[in-house]
Amino acid sequence: DGGITQSPKYLFRKEGQNVTLSCEQNLNHDAMYWYRQDPGQGLRLIYYSQIVNDFQKGDIAEGYSVSREKKESFPLTVTSAQKNPTAFYLCASSINAHQSYGYTFGSGTRLTVV
Amino acid sequence: EDKVVQSPLSLVVHEGDTVTLNCSYEVTNFRSLLWYKQEKKAPTFLFMLTSSGIEKKSGRLSSILDKKELFSILNITATQTGDSAVYLCAVISVTSGTYKYIFGTGTRLKVLA
């Protein structure tokens, strides 16, 4: 079955450490996205990628980095520069960024800083 | 600044009740409005609304868009405990040919048996 796989589901990080969240899709979608979800707030866009080897900052990119070396994969690194990284992170994909087909979401990764 | 506002933020009802969830928006270059249901993890797609006044239905759920008043409602009739979830509203805007999604905060619905 086609879909998006995020791993791990739960992640604990010590302060000062970088951590990478995985997002893989087999939908042959061109566009991929990373969102952060905090209680009482909507999904906020961190980074997005419209095509391989290209990505753009979203609304809250500070303290995060991404890469898009393969169409199927869009990993997100939460760096030590992110001041408040504890959150639920959702990865999504769409056929492309130029048509409104809607997103397919992964199941999310809950990151906790300890 | 583009924004999407959902109300109420949370709602508790009993099985069999009918609920109406609201989504208002102020977005430039509006393209579509989407509703998602998020139970614990991945939001799942419910409806995409592009035209004003046309109701979309799926079982006990229905939704309609008013592009003049800039809002949408999601109705759930004869609610069941399985309807308990966070319902997300998102508006798609188009800038320089690129589609951008703006999400609301969500409405948390709890249906009691």
PDB file of C-alpha atoms in Angstrom:
ATOM      1  CA  ASP A   1       0.000   0.000   0.000  1.00  0.00           C
ATOM      2  CA  GLY A   2       1.211   3.504  -0.770  1.00  0.00           C
ATOM      3  CA  GLY A   3       1.706   5.950   2.045  1.00  0.00           C
ATOM      4  CA  ILE A   4       4.012   7.987   4.213  1.00  0.00           C
ATOM      5  CA  THR A   5       6.059   6.444   6.970  1.00  0.00           C
ATOM      6  CA  GLN A   6       7.474   8.497   9.787  1.00  0.00           C
ATOM      7  CA  SER A   7       9.909   7.113  12.286  1.00  0.00           C
ATOM      8  CA  PRO A   8      10.338   6.860  15.130  1.00  0.00           C
ATOM      9  CA  LYS A   9       6.895   7.380  16.648  1.00  0.00           C
ATOM     10  CA  TYR A  10       8.385   8.625  19.904  1.00  0.00           C
ATOM     11  CA  LEU A  11      11.763  10.246  20.393  1.00  0.00           C
ATOM     12  CA  PHE A  12      13.502  11.579  23.446  1.00  0.00           C
ATOM     13  CA  ARG A  13      16.388  14.001  23.178  1.00  0.00           C
ATOM     14  CA  LYS A  14      18.692  15.567  25.668  1.00  0.00           C
ATOM     15  CA  GLU A  15      19.131  19.290  25.525  1.00  0.00           C
ATOM     16  CA  GLY A  16      21.957  20.288  23.227  1.00  0.00           C
ATOM     17  CA  GLN A  17      21.637  17.259  20.968  1.00  0.00           C
ATOM     18  CA  ASN A  18      20.660  17.206  17.338  1.00  0.00           C
ATOM     19  CA  VAL A  19      18.103  14.619  16.291  1.00  0.00           C
ATOM     20  CA  THR A  20      16.804  13.534  12.883  1.00  0.00           C
ATOM     21  CA  LEU A  21      13.228  12.548  12.129  1.00  0.00           C
ATOM     22  CA  SER A  22      12.632  10.272   9.179  1.00  0.00           C
ATOM     23  CA  CYS A  23       9.910  10.670   6.542  1.00  0.00           C
ATOM     24  CA  GLU A  24       9.596   8.280   3.603  1.00  0.00           C
ATOM     25  CA  GLN A  25       6.848   8.125   0.982  1.00  0.00           C
ATOM     26  CA  ASN A  26       6.152   5.678  -1.825  1.00  0.00           C
ATOM     27  CA  LEU A  27       3.386   7.689  -3.453  1.00  0.00           C
ATOM     28  CA  ASN A  28       5.632   9.164  -6.125  1.00  0.00           C
ATOM     29  CA  HIS A  29       4.714  12.619  -4.842  1.00  0.00           C
ATOM     30  CA  ASP A  30       6.925  15.525  -5.821  1.00  0.00           C
ATOM     31  CA  ALA A  31       6.153  17.789  -2.869  1.00  0.00           C
ATOM     32  CA  MET A  32       6.880  17.034   0.780  1.00  0.00           C
ATOM     33  CA  TYR A  33       6.319  19.070   3.911  1.00  0.00           C
ATOM     34  CA  TRP A  34       7.181  19.174   7.586  1.00  0.00           C
ATOM     35  CA  TYR A  35       4.771  20.604  10.127  1.00  0.00           C
ATOM     36  CA  ARG A  36       4.949  21.109  13.843  1.00  0.00           C
ATOM     37  CA  GLN A  37       1.832  20.734  15.994  1.00  0.00           C
ATOM     38  CA  ASP A  38       1.639  22.164  19.511  1.00  0.00           C
ATOM     39  CA  PRO A  39      -1.354  21.989  21.864  1.00  0.00           C
ATOM     40  CA  GLY A  40      -3.824  24.763  21.134  1.00  0.00           C
ATOM     41  CA  GLN A  41      -2.070  25.753  17.937  1.00  0.00           C
ATOM     42  CA  GLY A  42      -2.601  24.822  14.358  1.00  0.00           C
ATOM     43  CA  LEU A  43      -0.081  23.016  12.219  1.00  0.00           C
ATOM     44  CA  ARG A  44       2.838  25.309  11.465  1.00  0.00           C
ATOM     45  CA  LEU A  45       4.997  24.808   8.396  1.00  0.00           C
ATOM     46  CA  ILE A  46       8.686  24.226   9.057  1.00  0.00           C
ATOM     47  CA  TYR A  47      10.096  23.378   5.630  1.00  0.00           C
ATOM     48  CA  TYR A  48       8.799  22.168   2.320  1.00  0.00           C
ATOM     49  CA  SER A  49      10.292  20.715  -0.812  1.00  0.00           C
ATOM     50  CA  GLN A  50       8.742  20.888  -4.255  1.00  0.00           C
ATOM     51  CA  ILE A  51      11.324  18.767  -5.996  1.00  0.00           C
ATOM     52  CA  VAL A  52      14.439  16.723  -5.334  1.00  0.00           C
ATOM     53  CA  ASN A  53      17.486  18.737  -4.252  1.00  0.00           C
ATOM     54  CA  ASP A  54      15.372  21.798  -3.544  1.00  0.00           C
ATOM     55  CA  PHE A  55      13.605  23.001  -0.397  1.00  0.00           C
ATOM     56  CA  GLN A  56      12.283  26.226   1.089  1.00  0.00           C
ATOM     57  CA  LYS A  57      11.807  27.560   4.586  1.00  0.00           C
ATOM     58  CA  GLY A  58       8.330  27.662   5.999  1.00  0.00           C
ATOM     59  CA  ASP A  59       7.026  29.895   8.749  1.00  0.00           C
ATOM     60  CA  ILE A  60       9.121  28.490  11.619  1.00  0.00           C
ATOM     61  CA  ALA A  61      12.334  27.160  10.062  1.00  0.00           C
ATOM     62  CA  GLU A  62      14.753  28.466  12.685  1.00  0.00           C
ATOM     63  CA  GLY A  63      16.534  25.655  14.481  1.00  0.00           C
ATOM     64  CA  TYR A  64      15.624  23.059  11.860  1.00  0.00           C
ATOM     65  CA  SER A  65      17.292  21.715   8.740  1.00  0.00           C
ATOM     66  CA  VAL A  66      16.194  19.362   5.968  1.00  0.00           C
ATOM     67  CA  SER A  67      17.532  17.601   2.909  1.00  0.00           C
ATOM     68  CA  ARG A  68      15.871  16.158  -0.177  1.00  0.00           C
ATOM     69  CA  GLU A  69      18.409  13.927  -1.856  1.00  0.00           C
ATOM     70  CA  LYS A  70      15.807  11.415  -2.995  1.00  0.00           C
ATOM     71  CA  LYS A  71      12.221  11.887  -4.079  1.00  0.00           C
ATOM     72  CA  GLU A  72      11.023   9.404  -1.477  1.00  0.00           C
ATOM     73  CA  SER A  73      12.791  10.862   1.524  1.00  0.00           C
ATOM     74  CA  PHE A  74      12.609  14.187   3.374  1.00  0.00           C
ATOM     75  CA  PRO A  75      14.362  13.933   6.756  1.00  0.00           C
ATOM     76  CA  LEU A  76      14.085  16.732   9.314  1.00  0.00           C
ATOM     77  CA  THR A  77      16.903  17.523  11.728  1.00  0.00           C
ATOM     78  CA  VAL A  78      16.014  19.331  14.917  1.00  0.00           C
ATOM     79  CA  THR A  79      19.168  21.109  15.957  1.00  0.00           C
ATOM     80  CA  SER A  80      20.291  22.331  19.347  1.00  0.00           C
ATOM     81  CA  ALA A  81      19.453  25.838  18.134  1.00  0.00           C
ATOM     82  CA  GLN A  82      15.726  25.056  18.336  1.00  0.00           C
ATOM     83  CA  LYS A  83      14.766  26.506  21.702  1.00  0.00           C
ATOM     84  CA  ASN A  84      11.541  24.641  22.272  1.00  0.00           C
ATOM     85  CA  PRO A  85      11.646  21.425  20.267  1.00  0.00           C
ATOM     86  CA  THR A  86       9.165  19.366  22.288  1.00  0.00           C
ATOM     87  CA  ALA A  87       6.217  18.911  19.923  1.00  0.00           C
ATOM     88  CA  PHE A  88       4.415  16.554  17.578  1.00  0.00           C
ATOM     89  CA  TYR A  89       5.941  16.582  14.095  1.00  0.00           C
ATOM     90  CA  LEU A  90       3.940  15.677  11.009  1.00  0.00           C
ATOM     91  CA  CYS A  91       5.290  14.969   7.566  1.00  0.00           C
ATOM     92  CA  ALA A  92       3.021  15.301   4.545  1.00  0.00           C
ATOM     93  CA  SER A  93       3.232  14.939   0.809  1.00  0.00           C
ATOM     94  CA  SER A  94       1.224  16.012  -2.189  1.00  0.00           C
ATOM     95  CA  ILE A  95       1.367  15.219  -5.887  1.00  0.00           C
ATOM     96  CA  ASN A  96       3.018  18.572  -6.412  1.00  0.00           C
ATOM     97  CA  ALA A  97       2.945  22.064  -4.959  1.00  0.00           C
ATOM     98  CA  HIS A  98       1.143  23.559  -7.916  1.00  0.00           C
ATOM     99  CA  GLN A  99      -2.216  21.896  -7.630  1.00  0.00           C
ATOM    100  CA  SER A 100      -4.558  21.560  -4.683  1.00  0.00           C
ATOM    101  CA  TYR A 101      -4.975  17.812  -4.434  1.00  0.00           C
ATOM    102  CA  GLY A 102      -4.662  17.831  -0.691  1.00  0.00           C
ATOM    103  CA  TYR A 103      -2.078  16.253   1.556  1.00  0.00           C
ATOM    104  CA  THR A 104      -1.346  12.736   2.634  1.00  0.00           C
ATOM    105  CA  PHE A 105      -0.008  12.782   6.181  1.00  0.00           C
ATOM    106  CA  GLY A 106       2.319  10.480   8.025  1.00  0.00           C
ATOM    107  CA  SER A 107       1.487   9.236  11.518  1.00  0.00           C
ATOM    108  CA  GLY A 108       3.779  11.710  13.188  1.00  0.00           C
ATOM    109  CA  THR A 109       6.728  11.694  15.554  1.00  0.00           C
ATOM    110  CA  ARG A 110       6.390  12.959  19.092  1.00  0.00           C
ATOM    111  CA  LEU A 111       9.650  14.528  20.203  1.00  0.00           C
ATOM    112  CA  THR A 112      10.322  15.193  23.868  1.00  0.00           C
ATOM    113  CA  VAL A 113      13.353  17.002  25.188  1.00  0.00           C
ATOM    114  CA  VAL A 114      14.468  15.667  28.556  1.00  0.00           C
TER     115      VAL A 114
ATOM    116  CA  GLU B   1      -1.337  37.990   7.537  1.00  0.00           C
ATOM    117  CA  ASP B   2      -3.294  34.932   6.478  1.00  0.00           C
ATOM    118  CA  LYS B   3      -5.214  33.251   9.263  1.00  0.00           C
ATOM    119  CA  VAL B   4      -7.713  30.492   9.844  1.00  0.00           C
ATOM    120  CA  VAL B   5      -9.790  30.470  13.017  1.00  0.00           C
ATOM    121  CA  GLN B   6     -11.767  27.490  14.233  1.00  0.00           C
ATOM    122  CA  SER B   7     -14.454  27.475  16.882  1.00  0.00           C
ATOM    123  CA  PRO B   8     -15.176  26.190  19.361  1.00  0.00           C
ATOM    124  CA  LEU B   9     -11.748  25.053  20.500  1.00  0.00           C
ATOM    125  CA  SER B  10     -13.288  22.073  22.233  1.00  0.00           C
ATOM    126  CA  LEU B  11     -16.676  20.496  22.539  1.00  0.00           C
ATOM    127  CA  VAL B  12     -18.177  17.671  24.600  1.00  0.00           C
ATOM    128  CA  VAL B  13     -21.446  16.101  23.480  1.00  0.00           C
ATOM    129  CA  HIS B  14     -23.387  12.893  24.018  1.00  0.00           C
ATOM    130  CA  GLU B  15     -23.924  10.184  21.464  1.00  0.00           C
ATOM    131  CA  GLY B  16     -26.760  11.053  19.130  1.00  0.00           C
ATOM    132  CA  ASP B  17     -26.242  14.791  19.339  1.00  0.00           C
ATOM    133  CA  THR B  18     -25.644  16.928  16.263  1.00  0.00           C
ATOM    134  CA  VAL B  19     -22.603  19.208  16.237  1.00  0.00           C
ATOM    135  CA  THR B  20     -21.532  22.105  14.058  1.00  0.00           C
ATOM    136  CA  LEU B  21     -17.891  23.071  13.817  1.00  0.00           C
ATOM    137  CA  ASN B  22     -16.904  26.451  12.429  1.00  0.00           C
ATOM    138  CA  CYS B  23     -13.974  27.634  10.375  1.00  0.00           C
ATOM    139  CA  SER B  24     -13.501  31.267   9.359  1.00  0.00           C
ATOM    140  CA  TYR B  25     -10.623  32.574   7.329  1.00  0.00           C
ATOM    141  CA  GLU B  26      -8.833  35.654   6.111  1.00  0.00           C
ATOM    142  CA  VAL B  27      -6.583  34.478   3.330  1.00  0.00           C
ATOM    143  CA  THR B  28      -5.365  36.179   0.212  1.00  0.00           C
ATOM    144  CA  ASN B  29      -5.592  34.267  -3.058  1.00  0.00           C
ATOM    145  CA  PHE B  30      -8.002  31.666  -1.684  1.00  0.00           C
ATOM    146  CA  ARG B  31      -8.101  28.429  -3.633  1.00  0.00           C
ATOM    147  CA  SER B  32      -9.815  25.767  -1.488  1.00  0.00           C
ATOM    148  CA  LEU B  33     -10.772  24.837   2.056  1.00  0.00           C
ATOM    149  CA  LEU B  34     -10.175  21.382   3.484  1.00  0.00           C
ATOM    150  CA  TRP B  35     -11.404  19.528   6.550  1.00  0.00           C
ATOM    151  CA  TYR B  36      -9.366  16.797   8.227  1.00  0.00           C
ATOM    152  CA  LYS B  37     -10.064  14.444  11.116  1.00  0.00           C
ATOM    153  CA  GLN B  38      -7.146  13.722  13.423  1.00  0.00           C
ATOM    154  CA  GLU B  39      -7.746  10.939  15.914  1.00  0.00           C
ATOM    155  CA  LYS B  40      -4.322  10.451  17.376  1.00  0.00           C
ATOM    156  CA  LYS B  41      -1.794  10.574  14.646  1.00  0.00           C
ATOM    157  CA  ALA B  42      -2.151  11.254  10.954  1.00  0.00           C
ATOM    158  CA  PRO B  43      -4.936  13.642   9.936  1.00  0.00           C
ATOM    159  CA  THR B  44      -7.258  11.970   7.486  1.00  0.00           C
ATOM    160  CA  PHE B  45      -8.944  13.860   4.687  1.00  0.00           C
ATOM    161  CA  LEU B  46     -12.664  14.559   4.941  1.00  0.00           C
ATOM    162  CA  PHE B  47     -13.670  17.228   2.430  1.00  0.00           C
ATOM    163  CA  MET B  48     -12.275  19.725  -0.028  1.00  0.00           C
ATOM    164  CA  LEU B  49     -14.495  22.720  -0.749  1.00  0.00           C
ATOM    165  CA  THR B  50     -13.843  25.090  -3.587  1.00  0.00           C
ATOM    166  CA  SER B  51     -17.221  26.458  -4.607  1.00  0.00           C
ATOM    167  CA  SER B  52     -19.550  28.446  -2.415  1.00  0.00           C
ATOM    168  CA  GLY B  53     -22.922  27.038  -1.400  1.00  0.00           C
ATOM    169  CA  ILE B  54     -22.393  23.461  -2.540  1.00  0.00           C
ATOM    170  CA  GLU B  55     -22.787  20.989   0.291  1.00  0.00           C
ATOM    171  CA  LYS B  56     -20.526  17.978   0.397  1.00  0.00           C
ATOM    172  CA  LYS B  57     -21.727  14.906   2.267  1.00  0.00           C
ATOM    173  CA  SER B  58     -20.173  11.703   3.460  1.00  0.00           C
ATOM    174  CA  GLY B  59     -22.442   9.618   5.641  1.00  0.00           C
ATOM    175  CA  ARG B  60     -23.249  11.587   8.771  1.00  0.00           C
ATOM    176  CA  LEU B  61     -20.763  14.335   7.923  1.00  0.00           C
ATOM    177  CA  SER B  62     -21.457  17.296   5.713  1.00  0.00           C
ATOM    178  CA  SER B  63     -19.739  20.566   4.991  1.00  0.00           C
ATOM    179  CA  ILE B  64     -20.414  23.776   3.140  1.00  0.00           C
ATOM    180  CA  LEU B  65     -18.405  26.830   2.193  1.00  0.00           C
ATOM    181  CA  ASP B  66     -19.481  30.475   2.112  1.00  0.00           C
ATOM    182  CA  LYS B  67     -16.904  32.449   0.151  1.00  0.00           C
ATOM    183  CA  LYS B  68     -18.724  35.715   0.645  1.00  0.00           C
ATOM    184  CA  GLU B  69     -18.713  35.513   4.428  1.00  0.00           C
ATOM    185  CA  LEU B  70     -15.392  33.628   4.461  1.00  0.00           C
ATOM    186  CA  PHE B  71     -16.345  30.620   6.516  1.00  0.00           C
ATOM    187  CA  SER B  72     -17.154  26.962   6.397  1.00  0.00           C
ATOM    188  CA  ILE B  73     -19.047  24.638   8.698  1.00  0.00           C
ATOM    189  CA  LEU B  74     -18.675  20.945   9.323  1.00  0.00           C
ATOM    190  CA  ASN B  75     -21.801  19.183  10.561  1.00  0.00           C
ATOM    191  CA  ILE B  76     -21.873  15.801  12.213  1.00  0.00           C
ATOM    192  CA  THR B  77     -25.284  14.289  12.854  1.00  0.00           C
ATOM    193  CA  ALA B  78     -26.103  11.416  15.208  1.00  0.00           C
ATOM    194  CA  THR B  79     -22.621  11.576  16.714  1.00  0.00           C
ATOM    195  CA  GLN B  80     -20.878   8.406  17.839  1.00  0.00           C
ATOM    196  CA  THR B  81     -17.959   7.858  20.199  1.00  0.00           C
ATOM    197  CA  GLY B  82     -15.829   7.129  17.131  1.00  0.00           C
ATOM    198  CA  ASP B  83     -16.297  10.724  16.031  1.00  0.00           C
ATOM    199  CA  SER B  84     -14.140  11.853  18.958  1.00  0.00           C
ATOM    200  CA  ALA B  85     -11.134  13.549  17.387  1.00  0.00           C
ATOM    201  CA  VAL B  86      -9.562  16.874  16.551  1.00  0.00           C
ATOM    202  CA  TYR B  87     -11.070  18.369  13.422  1.00  0.00           C
ATOM    203  CA  LEU B  88      -8.702  20.533  11.430  1.00  0.00           C
ATOM    204  CA  CYS B  89      -9.624  23.153   8.896  1.00  0.00           C
ATOM    205  CA  ALA B  90      -7.050  24.251   6.330  1.00  0.00           C
ATOM    206  CA  VAL B  91      -7.222  26.880   3.624  1.00  0.00           C
ATOM    207  CA  ILE B  92      -5.126  26.686   0.501  1.00  0.00           C
ATOM    208  CA  SER B  93      -3.847  29.909  -0.993  1.00  0.00           C
ATOM    209  CA  VAL B  94      -1.912  30.330  -4.201  1.00  0.00           C
ATOM    210  CA  THR B  95       1.107  32.593  -4.467  1.00  0.00           C
ATOM    211  CA  SER B  96       3.246  32.699  -7.590  1.00  0.00           C
ATOM    212  CA  GLY B  97       1.826  29.368  -8.675  1.00  0.00           C
ATOM    213  CA  THR B  98       2.687  27.620  -5.423  1.00  0.00           C
ATOM    214  CA  TYR B  99      -0.043  26.301  -3.151  1.00  0.00           C
ATOM    215  CA  LYS B 100       0.294  27.055   0.561  1.00  0.00           C
ATOM    216  CA  TYR B 101      -1.784  25.493   3.321  1.00  0.00           C
ATOM    217  CA  ILE B 102      -2.839  27.550   6.352  1.00  0.00           C
ATOM    218  CA  PHE B 103      -4.198  25.460   9.210  1.00  0.00           C
ATOM    219  CA  GLY B 104      -6.543  26.433  11.988  1.00  0.00           C
ATOM    220  CA  THR B 105      -5.966  25.400  15.590  1.00  0.00           C
ATOM    221  CA  GLY B 106      -8.480  22.599  15.369  1.00  0.00           C
ATOM    222  CA  THR B 107     -11.639  21.764  17.314  1.00  0.00           C
ATOM    223  CA  ARG B 108     -11.341  18.937  19.802  1.00  0.00           C
ATOM    224  CA  LEU B 109     -14.589  16.956  19.862  1.00  0.00           C
ATOM    225  CA  LYS B 110     -15.345  14.401  22.541  1.00  0.00           C
ATOM    226  CA  VAL B 111     -18.452  12.273  22.223  1.00  0.00           C
ATOM    227  CA  LEU B 112     -19.607  10.580  25.402  1.00  0.00           C
ATOM    228  CA  ALA B 113     -21.437   7.262  25.377  1.00  0.00           C
TER     229      ALA B 113
END
